[in-house]
Tab-separated table of C-alpha atoms and ligand atoms in Angstrom:
chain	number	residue	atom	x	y	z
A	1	UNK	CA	-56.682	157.230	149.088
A	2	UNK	CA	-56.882	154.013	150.978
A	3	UNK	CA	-55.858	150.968	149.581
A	4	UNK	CA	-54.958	147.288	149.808
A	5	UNK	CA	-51.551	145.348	148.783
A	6	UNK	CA	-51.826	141.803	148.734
A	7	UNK	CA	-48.293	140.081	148.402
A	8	UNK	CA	-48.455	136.276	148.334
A	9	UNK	CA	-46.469	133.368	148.361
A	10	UNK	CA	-46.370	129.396	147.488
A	11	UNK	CA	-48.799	128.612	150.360
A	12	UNK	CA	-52.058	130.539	148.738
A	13	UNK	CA	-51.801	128.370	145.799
A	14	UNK	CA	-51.088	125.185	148.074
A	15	UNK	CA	-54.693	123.979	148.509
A	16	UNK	CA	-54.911	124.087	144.818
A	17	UNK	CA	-52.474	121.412	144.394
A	18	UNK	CA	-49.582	123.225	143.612
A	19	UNK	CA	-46.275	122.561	146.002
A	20	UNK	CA	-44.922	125.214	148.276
A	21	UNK	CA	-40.777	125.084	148.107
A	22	UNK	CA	-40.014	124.601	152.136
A	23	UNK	CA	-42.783	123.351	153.988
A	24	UNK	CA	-42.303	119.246	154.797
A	25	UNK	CA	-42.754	117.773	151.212
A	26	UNK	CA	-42.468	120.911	149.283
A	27	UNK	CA	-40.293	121.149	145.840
A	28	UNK	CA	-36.987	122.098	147.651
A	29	UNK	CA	-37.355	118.450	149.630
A	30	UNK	CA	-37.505	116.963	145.929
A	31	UNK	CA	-35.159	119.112	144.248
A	32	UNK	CA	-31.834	120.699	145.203
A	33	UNK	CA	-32.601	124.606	144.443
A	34	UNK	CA	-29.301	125.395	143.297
A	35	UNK	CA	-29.506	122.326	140.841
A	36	UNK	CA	-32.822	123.578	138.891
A	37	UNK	CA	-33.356	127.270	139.709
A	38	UNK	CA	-30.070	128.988	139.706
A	39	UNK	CA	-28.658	131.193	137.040
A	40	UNK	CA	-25.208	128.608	137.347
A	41	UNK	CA	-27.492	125.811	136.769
A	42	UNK	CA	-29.205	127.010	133.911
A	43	UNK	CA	-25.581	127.634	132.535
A	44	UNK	CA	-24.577	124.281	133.278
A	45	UNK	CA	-27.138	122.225	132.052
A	46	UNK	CA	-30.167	124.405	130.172
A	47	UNK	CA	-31.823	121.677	129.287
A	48	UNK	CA	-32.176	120.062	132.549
A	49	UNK	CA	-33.126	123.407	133.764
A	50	UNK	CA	-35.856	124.011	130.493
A	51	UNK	CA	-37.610	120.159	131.308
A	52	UNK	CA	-37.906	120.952	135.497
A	53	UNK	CA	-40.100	123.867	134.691
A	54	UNK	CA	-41.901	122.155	131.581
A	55	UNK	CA	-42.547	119.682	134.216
A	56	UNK	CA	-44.216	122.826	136.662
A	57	UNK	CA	-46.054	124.478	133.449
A	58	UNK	CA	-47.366	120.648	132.012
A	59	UNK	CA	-48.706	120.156	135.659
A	60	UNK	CA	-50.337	123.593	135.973
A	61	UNK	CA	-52.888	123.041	133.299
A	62	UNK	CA	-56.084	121.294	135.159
A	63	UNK	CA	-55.666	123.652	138.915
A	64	UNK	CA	-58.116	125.574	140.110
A	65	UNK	CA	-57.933	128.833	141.998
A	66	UNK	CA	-59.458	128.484	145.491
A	67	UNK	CA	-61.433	130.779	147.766
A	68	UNK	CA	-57.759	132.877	148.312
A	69	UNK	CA	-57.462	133.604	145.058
A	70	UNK	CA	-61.170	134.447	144.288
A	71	UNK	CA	-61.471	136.671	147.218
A	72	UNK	CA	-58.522	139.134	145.878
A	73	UNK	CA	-60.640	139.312	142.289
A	74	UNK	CA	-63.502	139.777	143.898
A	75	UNK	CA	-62.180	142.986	145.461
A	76	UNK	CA	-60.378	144.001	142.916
A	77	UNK	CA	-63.959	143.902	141.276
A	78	UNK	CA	-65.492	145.652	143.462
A	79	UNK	CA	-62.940	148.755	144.631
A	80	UNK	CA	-61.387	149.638	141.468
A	81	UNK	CA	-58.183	150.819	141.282
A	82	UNK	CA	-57.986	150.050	144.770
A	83	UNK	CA	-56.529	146.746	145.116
A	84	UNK	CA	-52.367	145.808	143.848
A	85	UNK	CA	-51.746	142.127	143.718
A	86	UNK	CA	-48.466	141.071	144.154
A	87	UNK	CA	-46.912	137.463	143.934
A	88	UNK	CA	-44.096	135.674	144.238
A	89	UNK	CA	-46.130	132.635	142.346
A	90	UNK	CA	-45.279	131.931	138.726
A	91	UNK	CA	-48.263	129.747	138.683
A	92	UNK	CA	-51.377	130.733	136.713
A	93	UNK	CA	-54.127	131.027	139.298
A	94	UNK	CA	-54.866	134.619	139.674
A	95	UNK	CA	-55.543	135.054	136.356
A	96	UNK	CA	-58.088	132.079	136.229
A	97	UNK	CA	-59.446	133.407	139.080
A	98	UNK	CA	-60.377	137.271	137.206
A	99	UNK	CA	-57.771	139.077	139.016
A	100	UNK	CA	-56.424	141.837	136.946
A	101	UNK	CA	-52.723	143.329	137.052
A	102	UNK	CA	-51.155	141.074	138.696
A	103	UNK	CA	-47.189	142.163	139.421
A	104	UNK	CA	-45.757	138.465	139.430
A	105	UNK	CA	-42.549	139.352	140.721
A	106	UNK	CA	-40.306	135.940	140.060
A	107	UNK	CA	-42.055	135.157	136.279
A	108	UNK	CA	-44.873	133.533	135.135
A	109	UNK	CA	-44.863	129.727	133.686
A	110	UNK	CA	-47.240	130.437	130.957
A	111	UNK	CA	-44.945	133.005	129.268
A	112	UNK	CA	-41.344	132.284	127.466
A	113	UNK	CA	-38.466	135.283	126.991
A	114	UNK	CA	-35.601	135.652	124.467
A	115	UNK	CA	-32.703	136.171	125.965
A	116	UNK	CA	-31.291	138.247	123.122
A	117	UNK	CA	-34.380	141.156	122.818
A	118	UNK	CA	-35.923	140.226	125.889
A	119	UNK	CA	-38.986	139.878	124.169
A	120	UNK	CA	-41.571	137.756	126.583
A	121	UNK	CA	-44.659	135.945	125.229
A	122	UNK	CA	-47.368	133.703	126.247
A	123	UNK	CA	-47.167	130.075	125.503
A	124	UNK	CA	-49.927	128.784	127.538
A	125	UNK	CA	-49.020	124.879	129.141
A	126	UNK	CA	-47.009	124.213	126.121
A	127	UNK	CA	-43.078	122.411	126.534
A	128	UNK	CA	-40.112	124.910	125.792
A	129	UNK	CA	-37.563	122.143	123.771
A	130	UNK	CA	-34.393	124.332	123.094
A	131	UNK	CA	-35.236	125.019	119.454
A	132	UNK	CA	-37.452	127.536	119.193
A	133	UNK	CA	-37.193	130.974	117.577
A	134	UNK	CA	-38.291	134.344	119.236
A	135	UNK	CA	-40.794	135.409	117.383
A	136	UNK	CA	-39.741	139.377	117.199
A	137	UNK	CA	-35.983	139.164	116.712
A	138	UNK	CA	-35.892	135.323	115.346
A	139	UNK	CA	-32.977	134.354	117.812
A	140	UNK	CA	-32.565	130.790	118.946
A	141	UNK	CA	-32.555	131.571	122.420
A	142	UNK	CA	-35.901	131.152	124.105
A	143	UNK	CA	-36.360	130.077	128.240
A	144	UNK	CA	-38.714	130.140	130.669
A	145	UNK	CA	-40.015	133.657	131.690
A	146	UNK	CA	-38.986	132.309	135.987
A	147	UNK	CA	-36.375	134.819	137.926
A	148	UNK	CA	-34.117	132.160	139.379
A	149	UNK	CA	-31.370	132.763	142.100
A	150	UNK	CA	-28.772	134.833	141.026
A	151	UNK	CA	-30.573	136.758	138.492
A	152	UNK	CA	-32.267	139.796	138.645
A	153	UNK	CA	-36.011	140.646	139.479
A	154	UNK	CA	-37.084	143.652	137.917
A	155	UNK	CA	-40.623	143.420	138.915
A	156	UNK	CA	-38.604	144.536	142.561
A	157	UNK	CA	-39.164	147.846	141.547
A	158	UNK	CA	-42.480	147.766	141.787
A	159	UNK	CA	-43.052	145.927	144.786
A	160	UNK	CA	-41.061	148.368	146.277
A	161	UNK	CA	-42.640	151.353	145.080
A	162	UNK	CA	-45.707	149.633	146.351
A	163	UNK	CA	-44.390	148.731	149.805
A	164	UNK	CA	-42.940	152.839	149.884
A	165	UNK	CA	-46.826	153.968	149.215
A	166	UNK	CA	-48.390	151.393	151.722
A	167	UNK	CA	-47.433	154.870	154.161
A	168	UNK	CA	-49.894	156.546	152.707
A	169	UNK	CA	-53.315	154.987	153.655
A	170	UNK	CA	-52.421	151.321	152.661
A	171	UNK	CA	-52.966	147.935	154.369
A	172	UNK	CA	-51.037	145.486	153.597
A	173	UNK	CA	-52.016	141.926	153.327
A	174	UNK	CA	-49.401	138.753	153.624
A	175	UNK	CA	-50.682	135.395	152.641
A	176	UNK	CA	-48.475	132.133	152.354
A	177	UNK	CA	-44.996	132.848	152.560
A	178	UNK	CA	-42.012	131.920	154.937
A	179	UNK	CA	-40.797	135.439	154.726
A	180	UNK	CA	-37.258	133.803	153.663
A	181	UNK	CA	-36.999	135.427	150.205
A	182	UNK	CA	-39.003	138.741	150.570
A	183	UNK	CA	-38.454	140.515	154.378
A	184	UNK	CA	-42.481	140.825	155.150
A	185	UNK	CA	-42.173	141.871	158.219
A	186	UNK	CA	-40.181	145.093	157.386
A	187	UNK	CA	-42.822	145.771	154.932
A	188	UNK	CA	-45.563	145.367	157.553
A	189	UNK	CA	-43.547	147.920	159.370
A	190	UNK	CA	-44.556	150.308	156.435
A	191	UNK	CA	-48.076	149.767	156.756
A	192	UNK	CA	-50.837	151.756	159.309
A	193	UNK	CA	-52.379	148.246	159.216
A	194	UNK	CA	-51.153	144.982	157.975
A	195	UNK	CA	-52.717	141.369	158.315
A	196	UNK	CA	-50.603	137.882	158.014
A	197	UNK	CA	-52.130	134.596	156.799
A	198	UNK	CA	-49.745	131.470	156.725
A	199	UNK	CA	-50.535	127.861	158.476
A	200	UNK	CA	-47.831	128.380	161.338
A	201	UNK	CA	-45.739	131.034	162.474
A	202	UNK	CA	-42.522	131.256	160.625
A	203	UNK	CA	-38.964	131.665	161.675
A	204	UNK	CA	-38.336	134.483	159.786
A	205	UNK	CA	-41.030	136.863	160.414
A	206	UNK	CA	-41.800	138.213	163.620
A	207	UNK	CA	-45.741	137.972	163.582
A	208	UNK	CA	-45.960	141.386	166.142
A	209	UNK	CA	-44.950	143.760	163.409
A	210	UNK	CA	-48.884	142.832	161.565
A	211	UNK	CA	-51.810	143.903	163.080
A	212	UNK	CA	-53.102	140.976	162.369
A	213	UNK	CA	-51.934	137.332	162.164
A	214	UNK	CA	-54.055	133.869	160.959
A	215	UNK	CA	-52.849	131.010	161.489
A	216	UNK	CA	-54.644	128.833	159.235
A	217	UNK	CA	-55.668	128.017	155.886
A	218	UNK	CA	-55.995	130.492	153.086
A	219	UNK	CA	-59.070	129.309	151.768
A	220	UNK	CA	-60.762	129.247	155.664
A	221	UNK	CA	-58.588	133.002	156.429
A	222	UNK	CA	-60.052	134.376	153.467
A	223	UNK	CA	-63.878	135.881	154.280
A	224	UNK	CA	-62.002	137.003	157.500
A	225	UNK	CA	-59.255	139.278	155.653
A	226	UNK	CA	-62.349	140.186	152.989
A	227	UNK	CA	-64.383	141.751	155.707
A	228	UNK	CA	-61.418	143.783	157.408
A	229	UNK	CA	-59.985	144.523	153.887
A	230	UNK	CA	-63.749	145.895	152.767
A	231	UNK	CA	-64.119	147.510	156.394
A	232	UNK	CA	-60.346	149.954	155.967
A	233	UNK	CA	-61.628	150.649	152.508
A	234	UNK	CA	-65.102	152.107	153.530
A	235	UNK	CA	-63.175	153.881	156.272
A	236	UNK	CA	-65.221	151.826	159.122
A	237	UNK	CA	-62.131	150.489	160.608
A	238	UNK	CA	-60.820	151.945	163.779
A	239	UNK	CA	-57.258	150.706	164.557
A	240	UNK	CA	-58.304	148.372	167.800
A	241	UNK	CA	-60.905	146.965	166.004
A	242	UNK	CA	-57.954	145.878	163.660
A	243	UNK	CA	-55.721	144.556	166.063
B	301	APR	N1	-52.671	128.540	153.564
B	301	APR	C1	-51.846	129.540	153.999
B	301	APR	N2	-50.522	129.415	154.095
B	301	APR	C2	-49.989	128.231	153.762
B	301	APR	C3	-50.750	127.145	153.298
B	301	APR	C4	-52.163	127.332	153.214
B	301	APR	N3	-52.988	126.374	152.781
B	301	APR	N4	-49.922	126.104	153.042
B	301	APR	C5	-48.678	126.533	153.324
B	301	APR	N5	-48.703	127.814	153.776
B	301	APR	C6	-47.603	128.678	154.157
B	301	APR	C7	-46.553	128.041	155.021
B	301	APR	O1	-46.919	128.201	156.382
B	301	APR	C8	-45.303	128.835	154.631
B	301	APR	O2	-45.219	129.987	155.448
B	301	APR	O3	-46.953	129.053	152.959
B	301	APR	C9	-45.576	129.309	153.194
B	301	APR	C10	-44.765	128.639	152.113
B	301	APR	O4	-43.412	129.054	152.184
B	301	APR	P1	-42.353	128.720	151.035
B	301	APR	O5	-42.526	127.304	150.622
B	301	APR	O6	-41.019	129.159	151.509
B	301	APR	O7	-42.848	129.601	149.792
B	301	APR	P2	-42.523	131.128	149.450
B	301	APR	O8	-42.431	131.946	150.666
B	301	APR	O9	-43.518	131.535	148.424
B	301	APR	O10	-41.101	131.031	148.769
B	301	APR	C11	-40.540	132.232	148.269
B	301	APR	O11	-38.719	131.043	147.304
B	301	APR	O12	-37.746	129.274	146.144
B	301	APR	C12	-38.255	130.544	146.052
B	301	APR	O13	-38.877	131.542	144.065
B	301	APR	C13	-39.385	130.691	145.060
B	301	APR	O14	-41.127	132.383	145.065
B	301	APR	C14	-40.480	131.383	145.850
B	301	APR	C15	-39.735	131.985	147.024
């Protein structure tokens, strides 16, 4: 059956006030990755590690999803079944915005994990402090629910199943990433159809592998990809009218 996988990045959620990681004044201008999101760091200094993403989860509490966000729950709405989010985000906004089953493939802020049972919970915009028990097994060991470098990503699995499927009547849909984590363009490769949304091109994705590319905001792209996405799912499309 034909069917749509959205896989996002940091710039869908920028417009709602949330920092991407490499454009010009993103988090990784700020921060030195390796010194707050790496398994070594975490190791090194936990509680460092535990206050830079209290800092993310305290600031996540008043945003708003924007027109990306609500266009993706509004199809999910209306083509059950049909429609696979997929994020990179460990920000909140897809839920506010009604979309359901979201595969959030580095974490989620709003949840916390023991990392003796592996138990995960949700804590909402609350602080982790170090002290706090895991409510199944008791332990003392509770962290952020965020895949950092040099830890694994189980959530891969699905986004690979996903990308493996796309063969198989699926268009896929790319909106705010550099492509320097996740290789899009090989997934686009996958896909009959595939459209890309970011604000510029990107060095690491060669924009000729989608079908599409949009150069512009999420929030402005986003009637655009609704009306091709709702066009390959009622089978209207034809494959120039695409590209
Ligand atoms: N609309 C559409 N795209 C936008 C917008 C916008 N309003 N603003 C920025 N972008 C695009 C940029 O053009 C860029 O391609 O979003 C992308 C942001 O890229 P990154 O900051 O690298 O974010 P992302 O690709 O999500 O990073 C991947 O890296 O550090 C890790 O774990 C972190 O999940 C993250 C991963």
């Amino acid at each position: 059956m034909k069917h749509i996988v959205f896989l996002s990045g940091a710039g869908i959620s920028a417009e709602s006030g949330i920092s991407t990681f490499r454009d010009a004044g993103g988090l990784w201008d700020t921060y030195n990755v390796m010194d707050v999101c790496s398994a070594e760091a975490f190791m090194r200094n936990r509680q460092f590690v535990l206050e830079f993403y209290n800092k993310r989860r305290r600031e996540l509490a008043d945003k708003k999803p924007n027109a990306a966000h609500c266009m993706i729950a509004e199809l999910q709405r209306e083509f059950p079944g049909r429609v696979l989010n997929i994020t990179q985000n460990i920000d909140d906004l897809f839920e506010k915005a009604g979309c359901q089953g979201t595969i959030h493939l580095h974490g989620e802020l709003t949840k916390a994990r023991c990392e003796v049972c592996g138990y995960v919970w949700d804590i909402g915009y609350t602080d982790i402090v170090g002290t706090e028990h895991c409510p199944f097994c008791k332990a003392a060991r509770v962290r952020h629910h965020v895949v950092m470098f040099n830890e694994q990503a189980p959530e891969y699995v699905r986004l690979y199943e996903a990308m493996e499927g796309l063969a198989d009547e699926g268009m896929l849909v790319v909106i705010g990433t550099s492509g320097l984590v996740l290789p899009v363009e090989e997934f686009a490769r996958c896909a009959p159809y595939s459209i890309l949304n970011n604000l510029e091109p990107q060095d690491a994705i060669d924009d000729r592998a989608f079908s599409v590319h949009m150069y512009e905001k999420a929030s402005e792209a986003a009637p655009k990809i609704a009306l091709l996405v709702r066009r390959f799912l009622n089978g209207e499309d034809k494959s120039e009218e695409l590209s």
